[in-house]
Structures are given as C-alpha cells and as structure tokens.
mmCIF file of N, CA and C in Angstrom:
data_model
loop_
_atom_site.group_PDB
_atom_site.id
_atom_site.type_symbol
_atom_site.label_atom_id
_atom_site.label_comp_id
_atom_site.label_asym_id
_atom_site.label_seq_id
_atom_site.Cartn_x
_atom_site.Cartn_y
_atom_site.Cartn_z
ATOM 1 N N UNK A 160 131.603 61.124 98.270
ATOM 2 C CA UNK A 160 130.550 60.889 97.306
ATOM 3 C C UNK A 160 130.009 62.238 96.820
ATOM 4 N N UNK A 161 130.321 62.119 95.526
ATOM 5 C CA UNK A 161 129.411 63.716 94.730
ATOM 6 C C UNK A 161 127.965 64.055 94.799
ATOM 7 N N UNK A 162 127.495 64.841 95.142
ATOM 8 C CA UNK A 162 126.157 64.777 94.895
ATOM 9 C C UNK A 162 125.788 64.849 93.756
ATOM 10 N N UNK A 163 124.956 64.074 92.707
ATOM 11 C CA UNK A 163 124.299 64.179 91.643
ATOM 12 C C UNK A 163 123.155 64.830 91.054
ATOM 13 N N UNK A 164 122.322 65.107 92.403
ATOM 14 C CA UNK A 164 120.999 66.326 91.788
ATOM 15 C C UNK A 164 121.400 67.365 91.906
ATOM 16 N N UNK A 165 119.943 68.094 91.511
ATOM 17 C CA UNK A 165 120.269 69.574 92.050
ATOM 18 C C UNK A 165 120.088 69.726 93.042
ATOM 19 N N UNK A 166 120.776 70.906 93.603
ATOM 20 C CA UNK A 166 120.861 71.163 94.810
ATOM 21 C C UNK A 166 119.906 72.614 95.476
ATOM 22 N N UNK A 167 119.038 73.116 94.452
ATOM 23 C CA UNK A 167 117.778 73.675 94.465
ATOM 24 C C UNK A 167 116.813 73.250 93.669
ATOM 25 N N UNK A 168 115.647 72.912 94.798
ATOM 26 C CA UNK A 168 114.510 72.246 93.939
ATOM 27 C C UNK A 168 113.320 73.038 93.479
ATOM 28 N N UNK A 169 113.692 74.666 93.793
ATOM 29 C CA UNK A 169 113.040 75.676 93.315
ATOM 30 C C UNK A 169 113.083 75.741 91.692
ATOM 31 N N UNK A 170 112.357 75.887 90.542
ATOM 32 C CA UNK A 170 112.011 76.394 89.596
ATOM 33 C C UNK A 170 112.573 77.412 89.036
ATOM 34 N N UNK A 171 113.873 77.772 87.876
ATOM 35 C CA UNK A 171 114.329 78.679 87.868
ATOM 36 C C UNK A 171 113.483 80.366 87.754
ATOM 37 N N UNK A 172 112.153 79.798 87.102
ATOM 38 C CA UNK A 172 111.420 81.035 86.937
ATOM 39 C C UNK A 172 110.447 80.532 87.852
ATOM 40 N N UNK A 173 109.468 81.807 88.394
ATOM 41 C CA UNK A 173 108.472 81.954 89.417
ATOM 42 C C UNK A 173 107.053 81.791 89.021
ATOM 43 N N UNK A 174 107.198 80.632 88.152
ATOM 44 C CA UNK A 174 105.772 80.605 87.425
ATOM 45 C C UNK A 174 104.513 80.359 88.123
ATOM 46 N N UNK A 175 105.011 79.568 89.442
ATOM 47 C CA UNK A 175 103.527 78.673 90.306
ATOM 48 C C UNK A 175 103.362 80.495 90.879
ATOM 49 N N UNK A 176 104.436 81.330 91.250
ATOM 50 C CA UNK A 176 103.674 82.697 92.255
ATOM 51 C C UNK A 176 103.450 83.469 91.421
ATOM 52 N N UNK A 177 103.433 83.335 89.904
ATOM 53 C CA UNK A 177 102.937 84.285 89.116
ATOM 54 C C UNK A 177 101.593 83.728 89.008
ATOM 55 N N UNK A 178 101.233 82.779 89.076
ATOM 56 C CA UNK A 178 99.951 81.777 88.374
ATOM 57 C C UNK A 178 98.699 82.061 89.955
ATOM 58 N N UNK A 179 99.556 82.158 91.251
ATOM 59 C CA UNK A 179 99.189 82.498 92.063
ATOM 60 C C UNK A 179 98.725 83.931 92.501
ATOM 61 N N UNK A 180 99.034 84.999 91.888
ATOM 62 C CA UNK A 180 98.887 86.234 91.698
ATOM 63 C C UNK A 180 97.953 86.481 90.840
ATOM 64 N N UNK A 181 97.671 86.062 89.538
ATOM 65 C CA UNK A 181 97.103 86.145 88.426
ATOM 66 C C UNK A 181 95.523 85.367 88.831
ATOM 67 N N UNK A 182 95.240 84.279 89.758
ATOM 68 C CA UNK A 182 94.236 83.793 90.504
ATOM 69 C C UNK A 182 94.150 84.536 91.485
ATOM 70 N N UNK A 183 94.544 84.983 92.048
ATOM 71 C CA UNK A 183 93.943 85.985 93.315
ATOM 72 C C UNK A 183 93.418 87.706 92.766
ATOM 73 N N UNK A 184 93.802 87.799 91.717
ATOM 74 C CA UNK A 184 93.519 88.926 90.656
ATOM 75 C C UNK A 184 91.927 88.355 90.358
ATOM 76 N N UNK A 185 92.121 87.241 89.265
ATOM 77 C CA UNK A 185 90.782 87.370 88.881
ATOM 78 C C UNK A 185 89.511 86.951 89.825
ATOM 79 N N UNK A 186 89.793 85.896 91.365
ATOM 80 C CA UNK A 186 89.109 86.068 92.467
ATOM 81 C C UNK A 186 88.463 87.309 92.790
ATOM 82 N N UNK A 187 89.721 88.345 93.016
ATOM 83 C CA UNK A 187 89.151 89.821 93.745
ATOM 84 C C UNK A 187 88.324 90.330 92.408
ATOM 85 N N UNK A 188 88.647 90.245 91.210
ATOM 86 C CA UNK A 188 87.485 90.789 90.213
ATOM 87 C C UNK A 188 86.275 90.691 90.452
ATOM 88 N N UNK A 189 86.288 88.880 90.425
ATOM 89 C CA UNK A 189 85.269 88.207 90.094
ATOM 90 C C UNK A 189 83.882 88.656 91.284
ATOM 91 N N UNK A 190 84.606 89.115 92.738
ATOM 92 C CA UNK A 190 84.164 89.031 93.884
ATOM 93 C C UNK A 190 83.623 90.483 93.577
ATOM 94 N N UNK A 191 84.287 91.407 93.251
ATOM 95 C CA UNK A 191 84.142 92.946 92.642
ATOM 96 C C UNK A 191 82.807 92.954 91.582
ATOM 97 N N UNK A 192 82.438 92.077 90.925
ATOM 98 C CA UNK A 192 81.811 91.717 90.168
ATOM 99 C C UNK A 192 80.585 91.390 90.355
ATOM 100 N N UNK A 193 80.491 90.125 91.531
ATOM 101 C CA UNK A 193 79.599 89.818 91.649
ATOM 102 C C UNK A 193 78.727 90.920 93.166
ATOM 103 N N UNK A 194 79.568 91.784 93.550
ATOM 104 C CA UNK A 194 78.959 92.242 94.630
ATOM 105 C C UNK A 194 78.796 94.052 93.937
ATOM 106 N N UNK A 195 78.812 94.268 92.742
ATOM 107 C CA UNK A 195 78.466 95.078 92.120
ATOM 108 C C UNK A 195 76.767 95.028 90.912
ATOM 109 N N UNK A 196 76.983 93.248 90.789
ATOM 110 C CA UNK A 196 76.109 92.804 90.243
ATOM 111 C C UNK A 196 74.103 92.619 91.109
ATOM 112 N N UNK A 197 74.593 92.012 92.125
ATOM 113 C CA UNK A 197 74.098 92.162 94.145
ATOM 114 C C UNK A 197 73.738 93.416 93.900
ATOM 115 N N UNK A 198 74.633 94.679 93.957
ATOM 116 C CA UNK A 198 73.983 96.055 94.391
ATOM 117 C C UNK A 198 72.508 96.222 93.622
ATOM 118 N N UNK A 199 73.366 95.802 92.416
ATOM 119 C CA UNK A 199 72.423 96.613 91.127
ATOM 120 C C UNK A 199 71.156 95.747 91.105
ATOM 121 N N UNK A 200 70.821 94.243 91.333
ATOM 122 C CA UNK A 200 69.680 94.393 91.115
ATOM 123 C C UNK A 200 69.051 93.792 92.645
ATOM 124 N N UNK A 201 69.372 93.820 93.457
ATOM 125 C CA UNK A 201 68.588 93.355 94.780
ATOM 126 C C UNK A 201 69.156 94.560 95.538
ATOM 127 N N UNK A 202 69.883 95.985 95.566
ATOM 128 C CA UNK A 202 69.960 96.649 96.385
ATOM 129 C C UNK A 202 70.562 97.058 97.526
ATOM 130 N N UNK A 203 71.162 95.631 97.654
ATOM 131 C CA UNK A 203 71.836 95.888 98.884
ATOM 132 C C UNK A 203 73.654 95.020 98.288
ATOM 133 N N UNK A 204 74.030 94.903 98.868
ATOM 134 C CA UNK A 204 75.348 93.938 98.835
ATOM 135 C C UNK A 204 75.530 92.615 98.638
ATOM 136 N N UNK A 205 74.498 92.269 100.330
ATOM 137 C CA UNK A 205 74.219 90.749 100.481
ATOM 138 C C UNK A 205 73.067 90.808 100.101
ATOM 139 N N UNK A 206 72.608 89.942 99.195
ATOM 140 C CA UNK A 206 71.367 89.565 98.775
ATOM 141 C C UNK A 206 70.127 88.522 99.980
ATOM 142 N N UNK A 207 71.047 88.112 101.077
ATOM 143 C CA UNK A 207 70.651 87.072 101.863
ATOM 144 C C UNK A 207 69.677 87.605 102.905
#
C-alpha cells in the first residue's frame, strides 16, 4: 500500500518561528519600554 500524504508535516517555510521571534522581539521592547517608562517617572524600576 502507497502512502498518500505527506510524509513531512512541517511547513515548507518557517513562518510560525519567524512569527515567534518577531513576538519575543516586540515583548523584550515592550518590557524595555515599560521599565524605562517606571524609571522616569516613579524613580525606581519597580514602581511597587
């Protein structure tokens, strides 16, 4: 009996670990961001 699917169910291009890279990018910004934002007007890092 032939097999009929494919026989990799990987994605020829790497779009989900590019999409995954590109979210962990704008996370670390965002985090860069907001703990630059923290410094500047409460002084410290953690605001808590």
């Amino acid at each position: 009996m032939a097999d009929t699917g494919p026989s990799d169910l990987r994605p020829n291009s790497n779009v989900y670990t590019v999409l995954v890279i590109v979210a962990t990018i704008f996370l670390l910004a965002a985090t860069v961001f907001t703990s630059m934002r923290a410094q500047a007007l409460y002084g410290n890092w953690m605001p808590f």
